[in-house]
PDB file of C-alpha atoms in Angstrom:
ATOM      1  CA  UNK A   1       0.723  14.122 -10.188  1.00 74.00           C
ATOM      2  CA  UNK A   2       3.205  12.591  -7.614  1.00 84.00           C
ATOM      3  CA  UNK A   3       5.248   9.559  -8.751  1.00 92.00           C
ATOM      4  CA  UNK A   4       7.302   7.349  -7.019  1.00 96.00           C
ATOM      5  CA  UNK A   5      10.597   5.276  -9.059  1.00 96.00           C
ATOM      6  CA  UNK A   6      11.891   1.949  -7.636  1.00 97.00           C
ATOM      7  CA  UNK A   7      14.579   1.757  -9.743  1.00 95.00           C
ATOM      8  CA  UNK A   8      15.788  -1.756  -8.776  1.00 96.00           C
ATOM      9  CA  UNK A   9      13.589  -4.924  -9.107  1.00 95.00           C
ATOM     10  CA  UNK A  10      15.460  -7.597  -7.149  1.00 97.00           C
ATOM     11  CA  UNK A  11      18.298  -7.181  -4.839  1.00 97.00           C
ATOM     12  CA  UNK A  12      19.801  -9.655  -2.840  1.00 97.00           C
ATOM     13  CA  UNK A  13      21.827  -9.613   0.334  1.00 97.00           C
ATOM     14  CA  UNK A  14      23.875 -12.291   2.545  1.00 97.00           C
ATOM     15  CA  UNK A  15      22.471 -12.481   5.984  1.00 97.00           C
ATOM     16  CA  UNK A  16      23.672 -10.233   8.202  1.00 97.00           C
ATOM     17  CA  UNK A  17      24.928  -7.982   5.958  1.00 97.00           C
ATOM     18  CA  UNK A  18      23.272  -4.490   4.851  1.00 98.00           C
ATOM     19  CA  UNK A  19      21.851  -3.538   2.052  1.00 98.00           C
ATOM     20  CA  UNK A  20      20.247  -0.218   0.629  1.00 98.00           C
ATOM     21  CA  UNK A  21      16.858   0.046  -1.425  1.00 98.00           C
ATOM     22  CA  UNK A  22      16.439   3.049  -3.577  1.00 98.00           C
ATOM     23  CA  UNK A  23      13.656   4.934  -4.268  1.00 98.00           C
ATOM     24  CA  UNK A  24      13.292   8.587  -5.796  1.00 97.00           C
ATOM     25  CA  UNK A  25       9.770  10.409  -6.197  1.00 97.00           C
ATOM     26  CA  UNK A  26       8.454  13.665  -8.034  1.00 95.00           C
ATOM     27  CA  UNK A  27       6.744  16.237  -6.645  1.00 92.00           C
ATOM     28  CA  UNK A  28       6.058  19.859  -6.554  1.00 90.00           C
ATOM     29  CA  UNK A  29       4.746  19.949  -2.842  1.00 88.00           C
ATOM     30  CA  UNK A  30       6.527  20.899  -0.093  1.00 87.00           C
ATOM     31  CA  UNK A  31       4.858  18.782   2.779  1.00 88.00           C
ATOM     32  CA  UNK A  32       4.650  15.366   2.060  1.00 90.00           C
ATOM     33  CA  UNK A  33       4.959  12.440   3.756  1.00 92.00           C
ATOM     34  CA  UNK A  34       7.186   9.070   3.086  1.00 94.00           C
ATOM     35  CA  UNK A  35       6.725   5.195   3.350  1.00 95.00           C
ATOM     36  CA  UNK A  36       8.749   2.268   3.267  1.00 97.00           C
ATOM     37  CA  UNK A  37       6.247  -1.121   3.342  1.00 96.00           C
ATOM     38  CA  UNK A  38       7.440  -4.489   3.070  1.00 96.00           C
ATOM     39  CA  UNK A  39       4.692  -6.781   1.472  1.00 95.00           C
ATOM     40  CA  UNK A  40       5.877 -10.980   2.925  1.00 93.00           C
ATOM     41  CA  UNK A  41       4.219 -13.510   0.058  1.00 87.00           C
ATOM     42  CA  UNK A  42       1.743 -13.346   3.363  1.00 82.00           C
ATOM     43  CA  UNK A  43       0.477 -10.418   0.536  1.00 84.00           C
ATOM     44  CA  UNK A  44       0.176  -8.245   4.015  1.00 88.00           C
ATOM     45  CA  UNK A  45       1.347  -4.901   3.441  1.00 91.00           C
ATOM     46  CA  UNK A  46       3.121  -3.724   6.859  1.00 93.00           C
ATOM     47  CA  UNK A  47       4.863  -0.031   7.488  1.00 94.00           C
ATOM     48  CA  UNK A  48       8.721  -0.787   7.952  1.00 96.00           C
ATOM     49  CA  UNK A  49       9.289   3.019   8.421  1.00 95.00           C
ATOM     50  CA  UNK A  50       8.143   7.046   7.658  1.00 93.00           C
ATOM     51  CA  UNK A  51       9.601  10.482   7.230  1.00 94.00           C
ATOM     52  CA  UNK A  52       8.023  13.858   7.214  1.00 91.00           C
ATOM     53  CA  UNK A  53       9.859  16.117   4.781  1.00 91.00           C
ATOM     54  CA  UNK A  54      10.085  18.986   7.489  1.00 90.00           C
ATOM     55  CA  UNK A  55      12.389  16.705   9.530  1.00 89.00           C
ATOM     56  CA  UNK A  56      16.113  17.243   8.307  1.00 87.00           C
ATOM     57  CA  UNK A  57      16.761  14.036  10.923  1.00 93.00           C
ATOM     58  CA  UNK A  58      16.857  10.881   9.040  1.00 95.00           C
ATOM     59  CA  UNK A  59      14.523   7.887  10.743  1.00 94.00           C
ATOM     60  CA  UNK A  60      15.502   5.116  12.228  1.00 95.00           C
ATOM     61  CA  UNK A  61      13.733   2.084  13.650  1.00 94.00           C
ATOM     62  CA  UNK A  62      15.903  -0.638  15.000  1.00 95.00           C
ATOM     63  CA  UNK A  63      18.017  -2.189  12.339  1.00 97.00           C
ATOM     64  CA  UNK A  64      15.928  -0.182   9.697  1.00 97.00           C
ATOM     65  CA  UNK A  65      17.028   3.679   8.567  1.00 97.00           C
ATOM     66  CA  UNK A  66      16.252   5.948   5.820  1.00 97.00           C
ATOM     67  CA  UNK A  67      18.732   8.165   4.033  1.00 97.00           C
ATOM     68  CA  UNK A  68      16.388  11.168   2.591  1.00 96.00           C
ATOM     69  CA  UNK A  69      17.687  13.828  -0.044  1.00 95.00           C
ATOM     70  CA  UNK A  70      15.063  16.121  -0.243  1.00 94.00           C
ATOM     71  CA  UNK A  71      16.537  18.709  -2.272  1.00 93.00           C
ATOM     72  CA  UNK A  72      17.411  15.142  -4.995  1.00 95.00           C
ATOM     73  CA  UNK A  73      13.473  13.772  -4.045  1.00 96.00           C
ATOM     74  CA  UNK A  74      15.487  10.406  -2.766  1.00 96.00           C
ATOM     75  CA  UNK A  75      14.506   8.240  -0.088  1.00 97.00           C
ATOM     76  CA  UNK A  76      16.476   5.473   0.089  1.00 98.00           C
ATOM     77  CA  UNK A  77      16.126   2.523   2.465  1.00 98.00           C
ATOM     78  CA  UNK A  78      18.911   0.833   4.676  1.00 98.00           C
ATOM     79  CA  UNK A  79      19.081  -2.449   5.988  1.00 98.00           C
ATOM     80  CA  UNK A  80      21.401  -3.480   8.487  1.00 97.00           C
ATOM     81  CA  UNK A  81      22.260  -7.022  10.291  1.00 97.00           C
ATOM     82  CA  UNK A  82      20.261  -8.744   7.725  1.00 97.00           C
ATOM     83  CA  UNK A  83      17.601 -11.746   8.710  1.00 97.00           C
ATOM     84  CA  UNK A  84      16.290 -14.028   6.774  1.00 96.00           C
ATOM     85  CA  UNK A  85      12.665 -12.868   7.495  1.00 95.00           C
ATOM     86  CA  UNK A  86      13.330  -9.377   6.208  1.00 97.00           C
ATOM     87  CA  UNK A  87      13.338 -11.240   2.680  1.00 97.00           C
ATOM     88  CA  UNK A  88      10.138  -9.738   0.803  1.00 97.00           C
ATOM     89  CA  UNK A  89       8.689  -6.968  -1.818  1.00 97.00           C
ATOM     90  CA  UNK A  90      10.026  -3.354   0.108  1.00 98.00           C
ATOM     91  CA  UNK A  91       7.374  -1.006  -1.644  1.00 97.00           C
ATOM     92  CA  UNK A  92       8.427   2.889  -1.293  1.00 97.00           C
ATOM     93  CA  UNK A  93       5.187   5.256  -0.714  1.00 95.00           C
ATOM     94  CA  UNK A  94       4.467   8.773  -1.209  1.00 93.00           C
ATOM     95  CA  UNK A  95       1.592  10.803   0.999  1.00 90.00           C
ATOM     96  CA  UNK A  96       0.699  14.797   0.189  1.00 86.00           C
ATOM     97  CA  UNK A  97       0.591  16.855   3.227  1.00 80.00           C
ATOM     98  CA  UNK A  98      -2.510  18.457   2.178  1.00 75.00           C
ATOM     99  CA  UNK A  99      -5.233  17.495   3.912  1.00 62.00           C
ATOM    100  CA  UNK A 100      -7.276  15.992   0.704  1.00 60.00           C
ATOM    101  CA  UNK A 101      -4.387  14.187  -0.075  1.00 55.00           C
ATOM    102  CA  UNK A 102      -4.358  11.340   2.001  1.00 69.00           C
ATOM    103  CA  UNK A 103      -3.951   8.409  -0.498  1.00 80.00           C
ATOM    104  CA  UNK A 104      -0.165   6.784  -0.570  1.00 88.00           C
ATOM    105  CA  UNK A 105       1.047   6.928  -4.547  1.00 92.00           C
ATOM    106  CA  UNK A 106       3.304   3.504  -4.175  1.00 95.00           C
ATOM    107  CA  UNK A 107       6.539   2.563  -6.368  1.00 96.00           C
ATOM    108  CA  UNK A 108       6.826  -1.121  -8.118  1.00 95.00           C
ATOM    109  CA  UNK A 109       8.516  -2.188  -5.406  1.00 96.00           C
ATOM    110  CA  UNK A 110      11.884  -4.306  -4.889  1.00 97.00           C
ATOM    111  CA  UNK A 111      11.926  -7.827  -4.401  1.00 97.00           C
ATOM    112  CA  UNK A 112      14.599  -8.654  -1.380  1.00 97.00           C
ATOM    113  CA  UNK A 113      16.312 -11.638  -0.889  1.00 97.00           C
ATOM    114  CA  UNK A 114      18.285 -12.812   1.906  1.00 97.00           C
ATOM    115  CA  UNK A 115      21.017 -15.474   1.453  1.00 96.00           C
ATOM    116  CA  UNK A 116      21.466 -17.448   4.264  1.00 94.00           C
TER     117      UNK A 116
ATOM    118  CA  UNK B   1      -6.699  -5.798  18.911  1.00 64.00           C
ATOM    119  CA  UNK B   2      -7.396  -7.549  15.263  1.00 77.00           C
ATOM    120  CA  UNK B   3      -5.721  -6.012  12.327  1.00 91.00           C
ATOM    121  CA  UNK B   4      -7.644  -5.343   9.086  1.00 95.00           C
ATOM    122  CA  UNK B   5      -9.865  -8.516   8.329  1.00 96.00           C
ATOM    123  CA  UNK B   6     -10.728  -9.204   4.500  1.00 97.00           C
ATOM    124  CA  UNK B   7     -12.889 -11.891   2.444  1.00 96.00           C
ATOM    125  CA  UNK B   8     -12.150 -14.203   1.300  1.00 97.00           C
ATOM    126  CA  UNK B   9      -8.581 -14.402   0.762  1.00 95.00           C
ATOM    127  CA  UNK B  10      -8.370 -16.687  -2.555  1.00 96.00           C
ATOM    128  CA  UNK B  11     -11.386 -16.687  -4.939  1.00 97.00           C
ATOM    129  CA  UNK B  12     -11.697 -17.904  -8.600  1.00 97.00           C
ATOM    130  CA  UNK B  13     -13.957 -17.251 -11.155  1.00 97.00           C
ATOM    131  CA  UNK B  14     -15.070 -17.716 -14.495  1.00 96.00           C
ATOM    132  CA  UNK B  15     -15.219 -14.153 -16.752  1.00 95.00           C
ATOM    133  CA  UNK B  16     -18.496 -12.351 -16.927  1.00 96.00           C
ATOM    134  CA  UNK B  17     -19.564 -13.803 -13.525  1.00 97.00           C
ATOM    135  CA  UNK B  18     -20.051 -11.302 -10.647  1.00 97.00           C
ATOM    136  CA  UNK B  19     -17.547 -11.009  -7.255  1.00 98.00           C
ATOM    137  CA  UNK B  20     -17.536  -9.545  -3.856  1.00 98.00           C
ATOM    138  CA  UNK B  21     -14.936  -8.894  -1.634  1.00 98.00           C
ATOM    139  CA  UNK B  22     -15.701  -7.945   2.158  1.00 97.00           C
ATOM    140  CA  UNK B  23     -13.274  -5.332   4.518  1.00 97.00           C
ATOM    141  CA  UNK B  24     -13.605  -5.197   7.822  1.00 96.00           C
ATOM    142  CA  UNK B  25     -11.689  -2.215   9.106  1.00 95.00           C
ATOM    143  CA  UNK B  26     -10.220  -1.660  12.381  1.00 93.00           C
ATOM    144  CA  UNK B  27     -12.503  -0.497  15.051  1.00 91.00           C
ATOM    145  CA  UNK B  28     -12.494   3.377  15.254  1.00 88.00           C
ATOM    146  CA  UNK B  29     -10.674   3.926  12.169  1.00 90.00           C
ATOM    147  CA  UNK B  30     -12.847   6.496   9.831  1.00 88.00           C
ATOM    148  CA  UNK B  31     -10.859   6.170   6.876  1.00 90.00           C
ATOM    149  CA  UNK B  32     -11.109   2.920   4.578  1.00 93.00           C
ATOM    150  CA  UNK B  33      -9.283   2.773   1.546  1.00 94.00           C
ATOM    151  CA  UNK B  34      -9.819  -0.162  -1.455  1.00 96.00           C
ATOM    152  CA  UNK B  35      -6.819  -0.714  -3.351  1.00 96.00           C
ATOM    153  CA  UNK B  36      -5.584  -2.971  -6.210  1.00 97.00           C
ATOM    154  CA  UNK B  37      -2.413  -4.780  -6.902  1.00 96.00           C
ATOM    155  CA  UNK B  38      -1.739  -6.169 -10.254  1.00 95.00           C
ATOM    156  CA  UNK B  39       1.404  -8.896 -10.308  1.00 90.00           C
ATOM    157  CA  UNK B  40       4.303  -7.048 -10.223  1.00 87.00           C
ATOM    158  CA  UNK B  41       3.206  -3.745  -9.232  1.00 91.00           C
ATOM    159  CA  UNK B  42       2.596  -1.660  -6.509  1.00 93.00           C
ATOM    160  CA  UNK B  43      -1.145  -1.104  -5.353  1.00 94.00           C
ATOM    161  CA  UNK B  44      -2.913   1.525  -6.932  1.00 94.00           C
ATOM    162  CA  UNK B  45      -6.149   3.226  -5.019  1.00 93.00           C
ATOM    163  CA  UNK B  46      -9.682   2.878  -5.950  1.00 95.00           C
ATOM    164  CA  UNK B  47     -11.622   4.626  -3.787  1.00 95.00           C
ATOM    165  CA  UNK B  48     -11.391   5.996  -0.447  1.00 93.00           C
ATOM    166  CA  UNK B  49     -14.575   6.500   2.222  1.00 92.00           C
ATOM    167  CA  UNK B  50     -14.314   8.732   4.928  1.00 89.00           C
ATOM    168  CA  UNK B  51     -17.176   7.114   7.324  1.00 89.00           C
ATOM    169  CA  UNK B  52     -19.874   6.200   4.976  1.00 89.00           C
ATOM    170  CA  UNK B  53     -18.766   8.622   2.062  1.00 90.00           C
ATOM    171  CA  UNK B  54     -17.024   7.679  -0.957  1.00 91.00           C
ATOM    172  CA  UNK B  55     -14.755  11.058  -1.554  1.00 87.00           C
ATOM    173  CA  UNK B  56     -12.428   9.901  -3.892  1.00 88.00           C
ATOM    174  CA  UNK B  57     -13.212   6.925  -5.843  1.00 90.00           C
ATOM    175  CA  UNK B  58     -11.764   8.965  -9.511  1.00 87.00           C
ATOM    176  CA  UNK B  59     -10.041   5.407 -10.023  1.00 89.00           C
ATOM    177  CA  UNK B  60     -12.537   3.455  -9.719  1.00 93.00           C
ATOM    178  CA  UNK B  61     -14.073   1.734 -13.393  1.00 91.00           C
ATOM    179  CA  UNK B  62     -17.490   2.545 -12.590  1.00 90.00           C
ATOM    180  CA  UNK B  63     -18.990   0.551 -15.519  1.00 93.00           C
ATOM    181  CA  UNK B  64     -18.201  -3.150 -13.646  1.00 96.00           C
ATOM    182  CA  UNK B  65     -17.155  -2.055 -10.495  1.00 96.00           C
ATOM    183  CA  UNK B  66     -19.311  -0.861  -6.940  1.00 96.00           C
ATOM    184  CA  UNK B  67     -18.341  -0.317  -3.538  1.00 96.00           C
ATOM    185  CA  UNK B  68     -20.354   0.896  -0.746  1.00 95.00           C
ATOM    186  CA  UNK B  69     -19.334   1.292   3.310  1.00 94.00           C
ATOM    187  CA  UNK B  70     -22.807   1.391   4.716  1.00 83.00           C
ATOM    188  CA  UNK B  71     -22.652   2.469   8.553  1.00 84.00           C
ATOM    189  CA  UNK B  72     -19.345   3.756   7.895  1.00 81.00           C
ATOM    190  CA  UNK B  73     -17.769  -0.132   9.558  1.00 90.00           C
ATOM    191  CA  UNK B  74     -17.250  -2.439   6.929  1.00 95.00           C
ATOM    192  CA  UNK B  75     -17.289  -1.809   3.397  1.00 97.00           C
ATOM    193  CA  UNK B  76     -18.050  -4.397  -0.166  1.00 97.00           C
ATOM    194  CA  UNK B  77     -16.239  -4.045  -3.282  1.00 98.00           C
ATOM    195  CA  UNK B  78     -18.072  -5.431  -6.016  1.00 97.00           C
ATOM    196  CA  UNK B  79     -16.737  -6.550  -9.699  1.00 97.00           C
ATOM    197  CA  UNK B  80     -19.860  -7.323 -12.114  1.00 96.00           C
ATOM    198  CA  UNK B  81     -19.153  -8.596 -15.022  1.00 95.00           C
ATOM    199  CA  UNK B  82     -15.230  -9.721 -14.301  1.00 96.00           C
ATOM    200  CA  UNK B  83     -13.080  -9.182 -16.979  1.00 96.00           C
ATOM    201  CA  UNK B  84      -9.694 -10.945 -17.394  1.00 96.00           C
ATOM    202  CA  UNK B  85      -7.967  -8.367 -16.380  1.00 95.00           C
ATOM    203  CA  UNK B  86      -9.199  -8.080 -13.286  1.00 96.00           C
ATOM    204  CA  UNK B  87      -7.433 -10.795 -11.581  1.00 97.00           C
ATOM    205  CA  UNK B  88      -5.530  -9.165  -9.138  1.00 97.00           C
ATOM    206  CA  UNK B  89      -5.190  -8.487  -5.243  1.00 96.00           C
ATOM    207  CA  UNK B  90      -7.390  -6.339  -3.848  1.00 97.00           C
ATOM    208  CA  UNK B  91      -5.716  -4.799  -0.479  1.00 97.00           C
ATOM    209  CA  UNK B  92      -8.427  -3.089   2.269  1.00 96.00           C
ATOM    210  CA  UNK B  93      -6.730  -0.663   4.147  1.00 94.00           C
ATOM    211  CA  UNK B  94      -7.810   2.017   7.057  1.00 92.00           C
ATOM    212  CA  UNK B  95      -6.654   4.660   8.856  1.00 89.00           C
ATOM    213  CA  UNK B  96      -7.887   7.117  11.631  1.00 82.00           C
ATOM    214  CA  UNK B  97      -9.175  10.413  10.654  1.00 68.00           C
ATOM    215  CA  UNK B  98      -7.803  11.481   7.536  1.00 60.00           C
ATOM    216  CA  UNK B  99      -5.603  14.307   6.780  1.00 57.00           C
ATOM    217  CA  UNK B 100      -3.772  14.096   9.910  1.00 58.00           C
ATOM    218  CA  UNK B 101       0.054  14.474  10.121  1.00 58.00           C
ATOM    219  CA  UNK B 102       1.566  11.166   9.003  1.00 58.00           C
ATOM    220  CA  UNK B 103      -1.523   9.036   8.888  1.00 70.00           C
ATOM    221  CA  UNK B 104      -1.014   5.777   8.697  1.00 83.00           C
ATOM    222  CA  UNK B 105      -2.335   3.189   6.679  1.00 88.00           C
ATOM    223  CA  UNK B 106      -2.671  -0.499   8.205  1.00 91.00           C
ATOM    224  CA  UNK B 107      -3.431  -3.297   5.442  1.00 93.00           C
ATOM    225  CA  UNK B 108      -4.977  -5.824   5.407  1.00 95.00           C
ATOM    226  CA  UNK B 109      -3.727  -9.771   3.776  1.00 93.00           C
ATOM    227  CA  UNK B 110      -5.926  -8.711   1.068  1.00 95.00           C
ATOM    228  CA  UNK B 111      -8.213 -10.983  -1.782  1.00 97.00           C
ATOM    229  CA  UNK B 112      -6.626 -12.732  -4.456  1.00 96.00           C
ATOM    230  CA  UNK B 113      -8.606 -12.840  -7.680  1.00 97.00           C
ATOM    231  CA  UNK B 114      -8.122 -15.177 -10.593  1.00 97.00           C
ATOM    232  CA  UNK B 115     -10.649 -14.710 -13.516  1.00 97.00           C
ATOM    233  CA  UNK B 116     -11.011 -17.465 -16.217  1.00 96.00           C
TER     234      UNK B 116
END
């Protein structure tokens, strides 16, 4: 079975600085898909950002990029030009690429907050 | 477009009474998913329906708890008798068809329960 280590439980970060959230998984698969959800005390779960594991390219969406180490099963999570409404739980998700396996296997999540 | 609607979003009971919790998916997605959150944690599945069929609910504690997606639209989760330890939120979440490339999973705010 897939599991998915957050190792950090609260970070903090000055506004508009960067910060990094870790996350490592464990898997024998070689497709697989990853997540990075941020969870506002809204409770609403919302998809920050995803990588295939056949892409070598790192993503990116605006001030939000991954760093992923396939070969070290890390998928870490970068923040940059922090805001004060990025402060929330940042939940790190694993997907199988097999077709049956469509259910996301979630870390414990980090708790981020943003100093103003 | 509205997102993932659930119902209601705070309810409190007294243990051994029953519970119901109501998902309305988005419209054309096949693929509704019923997860839990206990504090601290990341969400956990408990079953997944593709249209009207259940084909993994393996997590679900079949003794207390139901769920049934009738029409393949909107789906009921069902606790009866409660248990303390079943206050938690319960996140609904869909998807379009399953199993394909980097399907993704929009949540919704989800149903806070608190057992007495």
């Amino acid at each position: 079975a897939q599991t998915v280590t957050q190792s950090q439980p609260e970070m903090s970060v000055q506004e508009a600085e960067t910060v990094t959230l870790s996350c490592t998984y464990d898997t024998s698969e070689s497709d697989y898909y990853l997540f990075w959800y941020k969870q506002p005390p809204s409770r609403q779960m919302i998809l920050v950002i995803r990588q295939e594991a056949y892409k070598q390219q790192n993503a990116t969406e605006n001030r939000f990029s991954v760093n992923f180490q396939k070969a070290a099963k890390s998928f870490s999570l970068k923040i940059s030009d922090s805001q004060l409404g990025d402060a929330a739980m940042y939940f790190c998700a694993y997907r199988s690429g097999k077709s049956s396996g469509d259910k996301l296997t979630f870390g414990t999540g980090t708790r981020l907050a943003v100093r103003p | 477009e509205a997102g993932v609607v659930q119902s209601p979003r705070y309810k409190i009971i007294e243990k051994k009474q029953p519970v119901a919790f109501w998902c309305n998916p988005i419209s054309g997605h096949n693929t509704l998913y019923w997860y839990l959150q206990n504090l601290g944690q990341g969400p956990e599945l408990l079953i997944r329906y593709e249209n009207e069929e259940a084909v993994d609910d393996s997590q679900l504690p079949k003794d207390r708890f139901s769920a049934e997606r009738l029409k393949g639209v909107d789906s009921t989760l069902k606790i009866q008798p409660a248990e303390l330890g079943d206050s938690a939120v319960y996140l609904c979440a869909s998807s379009l068809v399953a199993g394909s490339g980097a399907n993704v999973l929009t949540f919704g705010a989800g149903s806070r329960l608190t057992v007495l």
